[in-house]
Amino acid sequence: MSSERRYTPTHEWIQSFGDASRMRVGITEFAQKEITDVVFVELPKIGKKVPQGAEVAIIESVKAAFSIYAPMGGEVVAVNGSIESNPALVNADPYGAGWLFELRIDNAAEWDSLLDEKGYQALLSSGTAGGH
Amino acid sequence: MSLPLAPCHMRRNARMTDFHGYFLPLSFTSILEEAKAVREKAGLFDISHMGHFMATGPGVRRHLNGLITSDLEAVPPGKCLYALLPNDQGGTVDDLILAASGEDEIHVIVNAGNRDGDFAWLRDHLPKSISLEDLSAGQIGLALQGPASSQIVSLLARGFEGMKRREARFSMGAANHLWISRTGYTGEDGWEFFGSEESILPLYRILSEKGGDLGLHQAGLGARDLLRLEMAYPLYGQELTPEKTAFDAGLDFAVNLRKGSFLGKDKMLEKRAETGRNRLTGFVLTERGIPRTHCPVLDPATGLQVGEVTSGGHSPRVGGGFGLAYMEPGFLREFEQGKEAGVEIHGKIHRARIHERPFVTGGLSGKKESAQLAVKSNGTADQGAKR
């Protein structure tokens, strides 16, 4: 059973699919539109440990390079190999096949610092969205 | 600053961006798809941000000719000329397109970011007998670019498709100061239009509504920048600056040394003779990465910086990351002989090798047009009204 999807002010999303300690991370629809044509993604190495808010991947698009930050702290336990060969998936299906990596979460309490759907939509409509 | 077509772009869900204070479409669908459409069919660009001046008065050609690098007096009315506007140190104020609409009347197209500076420069350096008018306010500029342009332009009026490359026409009267030229800055065939909102909006509507059936795509600044970079055309502020001369940037074709003297000529020649000046070169990465403006270029043997990227990007046609960079002459000689350079991107060194310019062939860089490129030294513009 998947969890609720939560968001960062820098336009990453995070969600678990069954195992609550293992979270999948990607970028939002808003972010993929801003980033435009994704050319490739510098994914982290499996086993890399990152604190919440650390830069963990870089998305290179035709337009510019964008840093991706860890929504929660943890260890990288999987990366999405299919975006290596087909980076356009990040644009086409950012919440699905275009996910970036999975984290084994260190501290479940960090979940509470993230934005819920309503909070993220409010951030977008306020036009003060930061990050990318 | 909002431009007349901004509401039309918003209705088409364009991703808008700020460019030198102008609110313009970055892309409509995808930068790569739009660039591909221009190379294979056609694209329509909003270039309303370009500055458009008109200089009039007795001897205006001679006076302007004393300020630019190519020979305006040798160009017949109705033909476009590409030129650099040097400063008194031989560096570059801007690059321009000029065309005569009459014996004593010259239109000048300048870069958006330089509009005020160029106007002030020209006003200060032209005699008072020459009147200089800025026609840019409220103007719409359109660039129709791509191999299908000659069919698409026929939607507007009979006769446009018969214009020669770099030909300019002017319509006065009701459609005051309308500029129509067979030029562009993508390396493809095409037309550019500048004029008042009333005169150009009907053209935009026809092209937007009917052009799609002939393969026309709306295209934004992202595609425009990629297309010009594939052709190695300079962008002011990146390849050209107040410190860089035409020779530094490899734009020798745009400098006519046989014509009468022009402001900055002696300094340009002095700088050309200096052995230590950095020169612009083209490169491609041999590994995955996208170089960007200001990325350092290093000598892999010493780890020392030997240059800087001015423009970079990613192109499927070029086959990956590529760009233009200024490099120190000593290193550049080795680079030209096949030595690899290192381009630092996000703190990592990416290997690069030299690449000929333009980076892509086809369109105007193809075989058919190479004869025209070879006669560049006669001073006619290869490149159109730009950006």
Short mmCIF file of C-alpha atoms in Angstrom, two decimals:
data_model
loop_
_atom_site.label_atom_id
_atom_site.label_comp_id
_atom_site.label_asym_id
_atom_site.label_seq_id
_atom_site.Cartn_x
_atom_site.Cartn_y
_atom_site.Cartn_z
CA MET A 1 0.00 0.00 0.00
CA SER A 2 1.47 3.33 -0.97
CA SER A 3 1.71 6.25 1.41
CA GLU A 4 0.58 9.78 0.85
CA ARG A 5 2.91 11.75 -1.42
CA ARG A 6 4.69 14.65 0.23
CA TYR A 7 6.71 17.52 -1.23
CA THR A 8 9.59 19.90 -0.62
CA PRO A 9 9.67 23.62 -1.38
CA THR A 10 12.39 22.73 -3.92
CA HIS A 11 9.89 20.59 -5.89
CA GLU A 12 10.92 17.04 -5.02
CA TRP A 13 8.29 14.49 -4.04
CA ILE A 14 8.69 11.47 -1.74
CA GLN A 15 6.43 8.48 -1.25
CA SER A 16 6.64 4.94 0.05
CA PHE A 17 5.21 1.92 -1.75
CA GLY A 18 4.61 -0.73 0.87
CA ASP A 19 7.68 -0.55 3.10
CA ALA A 20 7.32 2.71 5.07
CA SER A 21 11.07 2.94 5.71
CA ARG A 22 11.89 2.83 1.99
CA MET A 23 10.89 5.98 0.13
CA ARG A 24 10.92 6.78 -3.57
CA VAL A 25 11.94 10.31 -4.69
CA GLY A 26 11.22 12.23 -7.87
CA ILE A 27 10.51 15.72 -9.12
CA THR A 28 7.07 17.31 -9.42
CA GLU A 29 5.07 18.13 -12.51
CA PHE A 30 5.83 21.81 -11.87
CA ALA A 31 9.57 21.06 -11.72
CA GLN A 32 9.64 18.99 -14.91
CA LYS A 33 7.92 21.85 -16.76
CA GLU A 34 10.42 24.37 -15.39
CA ILE A 35 13.40 22.14 -16.12
CA THR A 36 12.23 21.39 -19.71
CA ASP A 37 13.84 18.67 -21.85
CA VAL A 38 15.83 16.40 -19.52
CA VAL A 39 18.99 15.22 -21.27
CA PHE A 40 20.40 13.05 -18.48
CA VAL A 41 20.38 12.63 -14.72
CA GLU A 42 23.48 12.23 -12.57
CA LEU A 43 22.11 9.67 -10.14
CA PRO A 44 23.74 8.96 -6.76
CA LYS A 45 25.66 5.76 -6.10
CA ILE A 46 23.79 3.03 -4.25
CA GLY A 47 24.94 3.07 -0.65
CA LYS A 48 25.46 6.83 -0.52
CA LYS A 49 24.24 8.33 2.75
CA VAL A 50 22.65 11.77 2.58
CA PRO A 51 21.23 14.07 5.25
CA GLN A 52 17.88 15.77 4.69
CA GLY A 53 18.27 18.71 2.29
CA ALA A 54 21.62 17.57 0.82
CA GLU A 55 22.23 17.66 -2.93
CA VAL A 56 21.88 14.07 -4.09
CA ALA A 57 21.41 14.21 -7.89
CA ILE A 58 21.74 16.62 -10.78
CA ILE A 59 19.26 16.86 -13.62
CA GLU A 60 20.82 18.22 -16.80
CA SER A 61 18.31 19.65 -19.21
CA VAL A 62 18.76 21.50 -22.47
CA LYS A 63 18.07 24.66 -20.51
CA ALA A 64 20.30 24.29 -17.43
CA ALA A 65 21.49 21.99 -14.63
CA PHE A 66 19.24 21.53 -11.60
CA SER A 67 20.25 20.17 -8.20
CA ILE A 68 17.97 17.62 -6.57
CA TYR A 69 17.89 17.60 -2.77
CA ALA A 70 17.07 14.74 -0.44
CA PRO A 71 13.56 15.30 0.99
CA MET A 72 14.53 13.13 3.98
CA GLY A 73 17.85 11.82 5.23
CA GLY A 74 18.87 8.22 4.52
CA GLU A 75 20.84 5.79 2.40
CA VAL A 76 20.37 5.46 -1.34
CA VAL A 77 19.15 1.89 -1.88
CA ALA A 78 17.99 2.05 -5.51
CA VAL A 79 18.24 4.26 -8.57
CA ASN A 80 15.96 4.29 -11.61
CA GLY A 81 18.11 2.73 -14.34
CA SER A 82 15.46 3.24 -17.00
CA ILE A 83 15.98 7.02 -16.96
CA GLU A 84 19.63 6.40 -17.90
CA SER A 85 18.53 5.18 -21.31
CA ASN A 86 15.34 7.25 -21.52
CA PRO A 87 15.73 10.52 -19.61
CA ALA A 88 12.57 11.89 -21.26
CA LEU A 89 10.62 9.72 -18.76
CA VAL A 90 11.35 12.40 -16.16
CA ASN A 91 9.36 14.86 -18.26
CA ALA A 92 6.71 12.46 -19.43
CA ASP A 93 5.85 10.73 -16.13
CA PRO A 94 7.51 12.52 -13.19
CA TYR A 95 5.37 10.78 -10.51
CA GLY A 96 5.60 7.34 -12.12
CA ALA A 97 8.21 5.87 -14.48
CA GLY A 98 10.32 9.02 -14.17
CA TRP A 99 11.21 8.53 -10.47
CA LEU A 100 14.86 9.13 -9.56
CA PHE A 101 16.05 7.07 -6.56
CA GLU A 102 14.94 5.34 -3.36
CA LEU A 103 16.11 6.07 0.19
CA ARG A 104 16.20 3.90 3.31
CA ILE A 105 14.96 6.54 5.75
CA ASP A 106 16.99 7.35 8.86
CA ASN A 107 14.49 9.41 10.79
CA ALA A 108 10.76 8.99 10.18
CA ALA A 109 10.06 12.22 12.08
CA GLU A 110 11.43 14.23 9.13
CA TRP A 111 8.20 13.32 7.29
CA ASP A 112 6.39 15.92 9.37
CA SER A 113 8.59 18.72 8.00
CA LEU A 114 7.39 18.05 4.43
CA LEU A 115 4.52 19.70 2.59
CA ASP A 116 1.30 17.80 2.00
CA GLU A 117 -0.59 18.12 -1.29
CA LYS A 118 -2.57 21.10 -0.06
CA GLY A 119 0.52 22.85 1.29
CA TYR A 120 2.46 22.26 -1.94
CA GLN A 121 -0.38 23.54 -4.10
CA ALA A 122 -0.58 26.63 -1.89
CA LEU A 123 3.16 27.16 -2.38
CA LEU A 124 2.75 26.94 -6.17
CA SER A 125 -0.18 29.33 -6.27
CA SER A 126 1.61 31.84 -4.03
CA GLY A 127 4.25 32.10 -6.75
CA THR A 128 7.05 32.15 -4.18
CA ALA A 129 8.25 28.65 -4.97
CA GLY A 130 12.01 28.48 -4.52
CA GLY A 131 14.68 25.92 -5.32
CA HIS A 132 14.85 25.23 -9.01
CA MET B 1 8.57 44.23 -20.29
CA SER B 2 5.57 42.64 -21.94
CA LEU B 3 5.57 42.44 -25.72
CA PRO B 4 2.49 42.46 -27.99
CA LEU B 5 2.40 38.70 -28.64
CA ALA B 6 2.82 37.63 -24.98
CA PRO B 7 -0.94 36.98 -24.50
CA CYS B 8 -0.97 34.79 -27.64
CA HIS B 9 1.95 32.75 -26.29
CA MET B 10 0.29 32.35 -22.89
CA ARG B 11 -2.88 31.04 -24.58
CA ARG B 12 -0.67 28.43 -26.24
CA ASN B 13 0.70 27.47 -22.79
CA ALA B 14 4.21 28.62 -23.63
CA ARG B 15 6.82 28.42 -20.89
CA MET B 16 7.77 32.08 -20.60
CA THR B 17 11.12 33.50 -19.53
CA ASP B 18 12.80 36.82 -18.86
CA PHE B 19 15.37 37.79 -21.48
CA HIS B 20 17.10 41.15 -20.88
CA GLY B 21 13.90 42.38 -19.23
CA TYR B 22 11.60 41.11 -21.99
CA PHE B 23 8.95 38.47 -21.28
CA LEU B 24 9.35 35.90 -24.06
CA PRO B 25 8.52 32.24 -24.75
CA LEU B 26 11.33 29.85 -23.80
CA SER B 27 9.50 26.96 -25.41
CA PHE B 28 6.03 25.80 -26.39
CA THR B 29 6.43 22.02 -26.30
CA SER B 30 10.07 20.97 -26.05
CA ILE B 31 13.24 22.85 -26.93
CA LEU B 32 14.66 19.82 -28.74
CA GLU B 33 11.45 19.20 -30.70
CA GLU B 34 11.23 22.85 -31.71
CA ALA B 35 14.87 22.91 -32.84
CA LYS B 36 14.29 19.71 -34.83
CA ALA B 37 11.19 21.24 -36.45
CA VAL B 38 13.23 24.25 -37.61
CA ARG B 39 15.93 22.03 -39.14
CA GLU B 40 13.43 19.72 -40.84
CA LYS B 41 10.31 21.84 -41.50
CA ALA B 42 9.80 25.30 -40.02
CA GLY B 43 9.46 27.28 -36.81
CA LEU B 44 7.97 30.65 -35.95
CA PHE B 45 9.85 32.80 -33.40
CA ASP B 46 8.75 35.96 -31.64
CA ILE B 47 11.71 38.35 -31.95
CA SER B 48 9.85 41.51 -30.93
CA HIS B 49 12.58 42.21 -28.37
CA MET B 50 15.14 43.03 -31.06
CA GLY B 51 15.91 46.74 -31.33
CA HIS B 52 14.98 48.45 -34.60
CA PHE B 53 16.39 51.88 -35.46
CA MET B 54 16.14 54.07 -38.54
CA ALA B 55 18.83 56.59 -39.44
CA THR B 56 18.05 59.20 -42.08
CA GLY B 57 19.77 62.20 -43.57
CA PRO B 58 22.21 63.20 -46.27
CA GLY B 59 25.23 60.90 -46.41
CA VAL B 60 23.85 58.52 -43.79
CA ARG B 61 25.51 55.49 -45.43
CA ARG B 62 28.91 57.13 -45.35
CA HIS B 63 28.47 58.24 -41.74
CA LEU B 64 27.32 54.79 -40.56
CA ASN B 65 30.06 53.16 -42.62
CA GLY B 66 32.60 55.01 -40.48
CA LEU B 67 31.26 53.19 -37.41
CA ILE B 68 30.93 49.56 -38.59
CA THR B 69 33.31 46.80 -39.70
CA SER B 70 31.75 45.79 -43.03
CA ASP B 71 31.11 47.95 -46.09
CA LEU B 72 27.64 49.48 -46.17
CA GLU B 73 28.45 51.63 -49.19
CA ALA B 74 29.17 48.55 -51.29
CA VAL B 75 25.79 47.00 -50.49
CA PRO B 76 22.95 47.90 -52.82
CA PRO B 77 19.62 49.06 -51.39
CA GLY B 78 17.44 46.09 -50.60
CA LYS B 79 20.30 43.90 -49.39
CA CYS B 80 21.08 43.10 -45.75
CA LEU B 81 24.53 43.54 -44.25
CA TYR B 82 25.95 41.91 -41.10
CA ALA B 83 28.40 44.12 -39.23
CA LEU B 84 30.05 44.67 -35.88
CA LEU B 85 29.92 48.00 -34.15
CA PRO B 86 33.36 48.38 -32.55
CA ASN B 87 34.18 50.65 -29.64
CA ASP B 88 37.17 52.99 -29.70
CA GLN B 89 39.37 50.23 -28.23
CA GLY B 90 38.47 47.79 -31.02
CA GLY B 91 36.18 45.77 -28.73
CA THR B 92 32.53 45.29 -29.58
CA VAL B 93 29.54 47.48 -28.78
CA ASP B 94 27.18 45.12 -30.61
CA ASP B 95 26.64 43.14 -33.76
CA LEU B 96 24.04 44.45 -36.19
CA ILE B 97 22.05 43.91 -39.34
CA LEU B 98 21.69 46.91 -41.60
CA ALA B 99 19.70 47.52 -44.77
CA ALA B 100 18.95 50.62 -46.82
CA SER B 101 15.31 51.44 -47.43
CA GLY B 102 16.26 54.46 -49.55
CA GLU B 103 19.25 56.50 -50.64
CA ASP B 104 19.42 58.36 -47.33
CA GLU B 105 17.57 55.95 -45.06
CA ILE B 106 19.12 52.97 -43.23
CA HIS B 107 17.37 50.49 -40.92
CA VAL B 108 19.44 48.88 -38.17
CA ILE B 109 18.48 45.78 -36.16
CA VAL B 110 20.31 45.46 -32.83
CA ASN B 111 20.35 43.08 -29.86
CA ALA B 112 17.63 43.52 -27.23
CA GLY B 113 20.05 43.87 -24.34
CA ASN B 114 22.05 46.57 -26.14
CA ARG B 115 19.19 48.68 -27.45
CA ASP B 116 19.69 51.72 -25.23
CA GLY B 117 23.48 51.54 -25.35
CA ASP B 118 23.55 51.20 -29.13
CA PHE B 119 21.15 54.08 -29.57
CA ALA B 120 23.28 56.32 -27.36
CA TRP B 121 26.50 55.17 -29.09
CA LEU B 122 25.13 55.84 -32.58
CA ARG B 123 23.59 59.16 -31.54
CA ASP B 124 26.91 60.30 -30.04
CA HIS B 125 28.93 59.27 -33.09
CA LEU B 126 26.64 60.38 -35.93
CA PRO B 127 26.52 64.05 -36.92
CA LYS B 128 23.51 66.09 -35.90
CA SER B 129 22.43 66.25 -39.55
CA ILE B 130 21.53 62.55 -39.30
CA SER B 131 18.29 61.79 -37.52
CA LEU B 132 18.13 58.57 -35.52
CA GLU B 133 14.79 57.08 -34.56
CA ASP B 134 14.04 54.07 -32.34
CA LEU B 135 11.18 52.16 -33.97
CA SER B 136 11.23 49.34 -31.39
CA ALA B 137 8.48 50.46 -29.02
CA GLY B 138 5.30 48.45 -29.58
CA GLN B 139 6.93 46.61 -32.46
CA ILE B 140 6.39 42.96 -33.35
CA GLY B 141 9.27 41.00 -34.83
CA LEU B 142 8.78 37.53 -36.31
CA ALA B 143 11.28 35.02 -37.63
CA LEU B 144 9.97 32.25 -39.87
CA GLN B 145 12.81 29.75 -40.17
CA GLY B 146 13.31 26.34 -41.73
CA PRO B 147 13.42 24.57 -45.08
CA ALA B 148 9.62 24.79 -45.49
CA SER B 149 9.66 28.59 -45.01
CA SER B 150 9.42 29.38 -48.71
CA GLN B 151 6.13 27.46 -49.00
CA ILE B 152 4.80 28.86 -45.73
CA VAL B 153 5.66 32.48 -46.58
CA SER B 154 3.42 32.18 -49.64
CA LEU B 155 0.47 32.13 -47.22
CA LEU B 156 1.16 35.83 -46.59
CA ALA B 157 1.53 37.29 -50.06
CA ARG B 158 2.57 36.32 -53.53
CA GLY B 159 6.14 37.24 -54.33
CA PHE B 160 7.82 36.79 -50.96
CA GLU B 161 9.05 33.34 -51.97
CA GLY B 162 10.88 34.92 -54.90
CA MET B 163 13.05 37.09 -52.64
CA LYS B 164 16.75 36.34 -52.77
CA ARG B 165 18.81 35.31 -49.74
CA ARG B 166 19.52 38.43 -47.62
CA GLU B 167 17.15 40.56 -49.67
CA ALA B 168 15.25 43.18 -47.66
CA ARG B 169 12.05 44.94 -48.62
CA PHE B 170 10.39 47.84 -46.92
CA SER B 171 6.78 48.79 -47.03
CA MET B 172 5.95 52.38 -46.20
CA GLY B 173 2.64 54.18 -46.12
CA ALA B 174 -0.16 52.40 -44.29
CA ALA B 175 2.18 49.70 -42.98
CA ASN B 176 4.76 52.21 -41.88
CA HIS B 177 8.38 51.04 -41.69
CA LEU B 178 7.65 47.39 -42.26
CA TRP B 179 10.88 45.39 -42.62
CA ILE B 180 10.74 42.10 -44.55
CA SER B 181 13.96 40.20 -45.21
CA ARG B 182 15.05 36.73 -46.25
CA THR B 183 17.40 36.31 -43.31
CA GLY B 184 17.66 34.55 -39.98
CA TYR B 185 19.90 33.37 -37.19
CA THR B 186 19.29 29.63 -37.25
CA GLY B 187 21.34 28.55 -40.27
CA GLU B 188 18.16 27.71 -42.16
CA ASP B 189 16.33 29.51 -44.93
CA GLY B 190 13.71 31.94 -43.68
CA TRP B 191 12.19 35.36 -43.37
CA GLU B 192 12.19 38.05 -40.73
CA PHE B 193 9.52 40.71 -40.26
CA PHE B 194 9.60 43.83 -38.11
CA GLY B 195 6.93 46.48 -37.85
CA SER B 196 4.11 47.95 -35.85
CA GLU B 197 1.65 45.69 -34.07
CA GLU B 198 -1.10 46.61 -36.59
CA SER B 199 1.03 45.61 -39.57
CA ILE B 200 2.57 42.39 -38.19
CA LEU B 201 -0.27 40.93 -36.09
CA PRO B 202 -2.23 39.86 -39.21
CA LEU B 203 0.89 38.07 -40.51
CA TYR B 204 1.34 36.31 -37.15
CA ARG B 205 -2.31 35.19 -37.20
CA ILE B 206 -2.13 33.76 -40.71
CA LEU B 207 1.13 31.94 -40.01
CA SER B 208 -0.10 30.60 -36.65
CA GLU B 209 -3.48 29.46 -37.97
CA LYS B 210 -2.50 28.07 -41.37
CA GLY B 211 1.21 27.33 -41.06
CA GLY B 212 0.67 24.17 -39.03
CA ASP B 213 -0.67 22.34 -42.08
CA LEU B 214 2.67 23.03 -43.80
CA GLY B 215 4.73 21.83 -40.84
CA LEU B 216 5.18 25.12 -38.96
CA HIS B 217 5.83 24.87 -35.19
CA GLN B 218 5.79 27.70 -32.67
CA ALA B 219 9.32 27.94 -31.34
CA GLY B 220 10.91 29.71 -28.38
CA LEU B 221 14.19 31.21 -27.25
CA GLY B 222 15.52 27.83 -26.09
CA ALA B 223 15.42 26.44 -29.61
CA ARG B 224 16.69 29.73 -31.01
CA ASP B 225 19.77 29.62 -28.79
CA LEU B 226 20.48 25.97 -29.59
CA LEU B 227 20.10 26.54 -33.35
CA ARG B 228 22.42 29.55 -33.38
CA LEU B 229 24.97 27.69 -31.28
CA GLU B 230 24.88 24.70 -33.66
CA MET B 231 25.81 27.23 -36.36
CA ALA B 232 28.47 28.81 -34.07
CA TYR B 233 26.86 32.21 -34.54
CA PRO B 234 27.93 34.60 -31.77
CA LEU B 235 25.63 35.87 -29.04
CA TYR B 236 26.41 39.32 -27.70
CA GLY B 237 27.39 39.19 -24.03
CA GLN B 238 28.85 35.69 -24.46
CA GLU B 239 31.13 35.45 -27.52
CA LEU B 240 31.15 39.22 -28.09
CA THR B 241 31.84 41.76 -25.34
CA PRO B 242 33.32 45.27 -25.04
CA GLU B 243 36.75 43.60 -24.68
CA LYS B 244 36.51 41.09 -27.54
CA THR B 245 37.23 42.08 -31.12
CA ALA B 246 35.75 40.58 -34.26
CA PHE B 247 39.10 38.83 -34.83
CA ASP B 248 39.12 37.32 -31.33
CA ALA B 249 35.70 35.82 -32.10
CA GLY B 250 36.77 34.56 -35.53
CA LEU B 251 34.39 36.92 -37.33
CA ASP B 252 37.06 38.06 -39.82
CA PHE B 253 34.52 37.71 -42.64
CA ALA B 254 32.54 40.61 -41.13
CA VAL B 255 35.54 42.97 -41.22
CA ASN B 256 36.31 44.73 -44.48
CA LEU B 257 39.85 46.11 -44.32
CA ARG B 258 39.74 47.49 -47.88
CA LYS B 259 36.97 49.97 -47.25
CA GLY B 260 37.64 53.41 -45.75
CA SER B 261 38.64 53.66 -42.13
CA PHE B 262 36.13 53.02 -39.36
CA LEU B 263 36.12 53.77 -35.67
CA GLY B 264 38.19 51.25 -33.72
CA LYS B 265 39.87 49.78 -36.82
CA ASP B 266 43.45 50.62 -35.81
CA LYS B 267 42.94 49.20 -32.31
CA MET B 268 41.37 46.06 -33.78
CA LEU B 269 44.40 45.56 -35.99
CA GLU B 270 46.81 46.21 -33.11
CA LYS B 271 45.00 43.59 -31.05
CA ARG B 272 44.99 41.14 -33.95
CA ALA B 273 48.79 41.45 -34.05
CA GLU B 274 49.14 40.72 -30.32
CA THR B 275 50.24 37.13 -29.84
CA GLY B 276 48.80 36.56 -26.38
CA ARG B 277 45.11 37.11 -27.03
CA ASN B 278 42.62 34.31 -26.45
CA ARG B 279 40.71 33.10 -29.49
CA LEU B 280 37.32 31.52 -29.85
CA THR B 281 37.10 27.87 -30.81
CA GLY B 282 34.48 25.15 -31.10
CA PHE B 283 34.60 21.96 -29.02
CA VAL B 284 32.62 18.81 -28.33
CA LEU B 285 32.73 16.73 -25.17
CA THR B 286 33.92 13.17 -25.63
CA GLU B 287 32.03 12.05 -22.53
CA ARG B 288 28.60 12.72 -21.08
CA GLY B 289 28.00 16.25 -19.83
CA ILE B 290 26.64 19.63 -20.81
CA PRO B 291 29.04 22.56 -20.80
CA ARG B 292 27.56 25.92 -19.82
CA THR B 293 28.64 29.55 -20.02
CA HIS B 294 31.63 30.33 -17.72
CA CYS B 295 32.72 26.69 -17.26
CA PRO B 296 36.54 26.75 -16.95
CA VAL B 297 38.66 25.07 -19.64
CA LEU B 298 41.78 23.33 -18.29
CA ASP B 299 44.96 21.90 -19.73
CA PRO B 300 44.78 18.26 -18.60
CA ALA B 301 48.58 18.07 -18.51
CA THR B 302 49.00 20.88 -15.98
CA GLY B 303 45.53 21.26 -14.47
CA LEU B 304 45.80 25.00 -15.11
CA GLN B 305 42.95 27.03 -16.54
CA VAL B 306 43.57 27.90 -20.19
CA GLY B 307 40.16 29.22 -21.20
CA GLU B 308 36.47 29.62 -20.53
CA VAL B 309 33.26 28.43 -22.16
CA THR B 310 31.16 31.27 -23.61
CA SER B 311 28.20 29.18 -24.78
CA GLY B 312 27.45 25.52 -24.33
CA GLY B 313 24.64 23.11 -24.80
CA HIS B 314 23.47 19.68 -25.76
CA SER B 315 22.50 18.77 -29.29
CA PRO B 316 21.40 15.40 -30.63
CA ARG B 317 22.59 16.58 -34.07
CA VAL B 318 26.08 17.34 -32.77
CA GLY B 319 25.99 14.17 -30.69
CA GLY B 320 26.15 15.46 -27.12
CA GLY B 321 27.64 18.34 -25.18
CA PHE B 322 29.30 21.03 -27.26
CA GLY B 323 30.08 24.71 -27.21
CA LEU B 324 32.30 27.67 -27.89
CA ALA B 325 35.19 28.74 -25.66
CA TYR B 326 37.95 31.31 -25.61
CA MET B 327 41.33 29.63 -25.17
CA GLU B 328 44.87 30.86 -24.64
CA PRO B 329 46.84 30.78 -27.91
CA GLY B 330 49.57 28.43 -26.67
CA PHE B 331 47.07 25.80 -25.59
CA LEU B 332 44.80 26.42 -28.57
CA ARG B 333 47.61 25.46 -30.98
CA GLU B 334 47.92 22.06 -29.28
CA PHE B 335 44.13 21.71 -29.08
CA GLU B 336 43.89 22.35 -32.83
CA GLN B 337 46.41 19.55 -33.35
CA GLY B 338 44.26 17.08 -31.49
CA LYS B 339 45.18 17.51 -27.82
CA GLU B 340 42.23 17.10 -25.46
CA ALA B 341 41.05 19.88 -23.18
CA GLY B 342 39.25 19.51 -19.86
CA VAL B 343 35.98 21.34 -19.28
CA GLU B 344 35.03 21.66 -15.63
CA ILE B 345 31.31 21.02 -15.04
CA HIS B 346 29.96 20.78 -11.46
CA GLY B 347 33.52 20.38 -10.23
CA LYS B 348 34.30 17.42 -12.52
CA ILE B 349 36.59 17.48 -15.52
CA HIS B 350 35.02 16.40 -18.83
CA ARG B 351 37.24 15.67 -21.80
CA ALA B 352 36.72 17.78 -24.94
CA ARG B 353 38.18 17.89 -28.41
CA ILE B 354 38.10 20.53 -31.12
CA HIS B 355 35.18 20.63 -33.55
CA GLU B 356 34.83 22.55 -36.78
CA ARG B 357 32.33 25.39 -36.98
CA PRO B 358 29.48 25.32 -37.79
CA PHE B 359 28.82 22.19 -35.74
CA VAL B 360 26.08 20.89 -38.03
CA THR B 361 25.66 20.72 -41.79
CA GLY B 362 22.44 21.09 -43.65
CA GLY B 363 20.29 24.09 -44.38
CA LEU B 364 22.46 27.07 -45.20
CA SER B 365 25.64 25.32 -44.16
CA GLY B 366 25.02 22.56 -46.70
CA LYS B 367 26.66 22.14 -50.08
CA LYS B 368 24.30 24.34 -52.01
CA GLU B 369 25.04 27.39 -49.92
CA SER B 370 28.75 26.90 -49.46
CA ALA B 371 29.34 28.98 -52.58
CA GLN B 372 27.54 31.86 -50.89
CA LEU B 373 29.50 31.41 -47.69
CA ALA B 374 32.68 31.66 -49.70
CA VAL B 375 31.79 35.13 -50.93
CA LYS B 376 31.30 36.49 -47.45
CA SER B 377 34.23 38.81 -47.93
CA ASN B 378 32.15 40.94 -50.30
CA GLY B 379 30.49 42.16 -47.15
CA THR B 380 26.96 40.87 -47.52
CA ALA B 381 25.40 39.47 -44.40
CA ASP B 382 25.39 35.77 -43.93
CA GLN B 383 23.47 36.02 -40.76
CA GLY B 384 20.20 37.76 -40.40
CA ALA B 385 18.58 39.97 -37.86
CA LYS B 386 19.32 37.99 -34.82
CA ARG B 387 18.40 36.42 -31.46
#
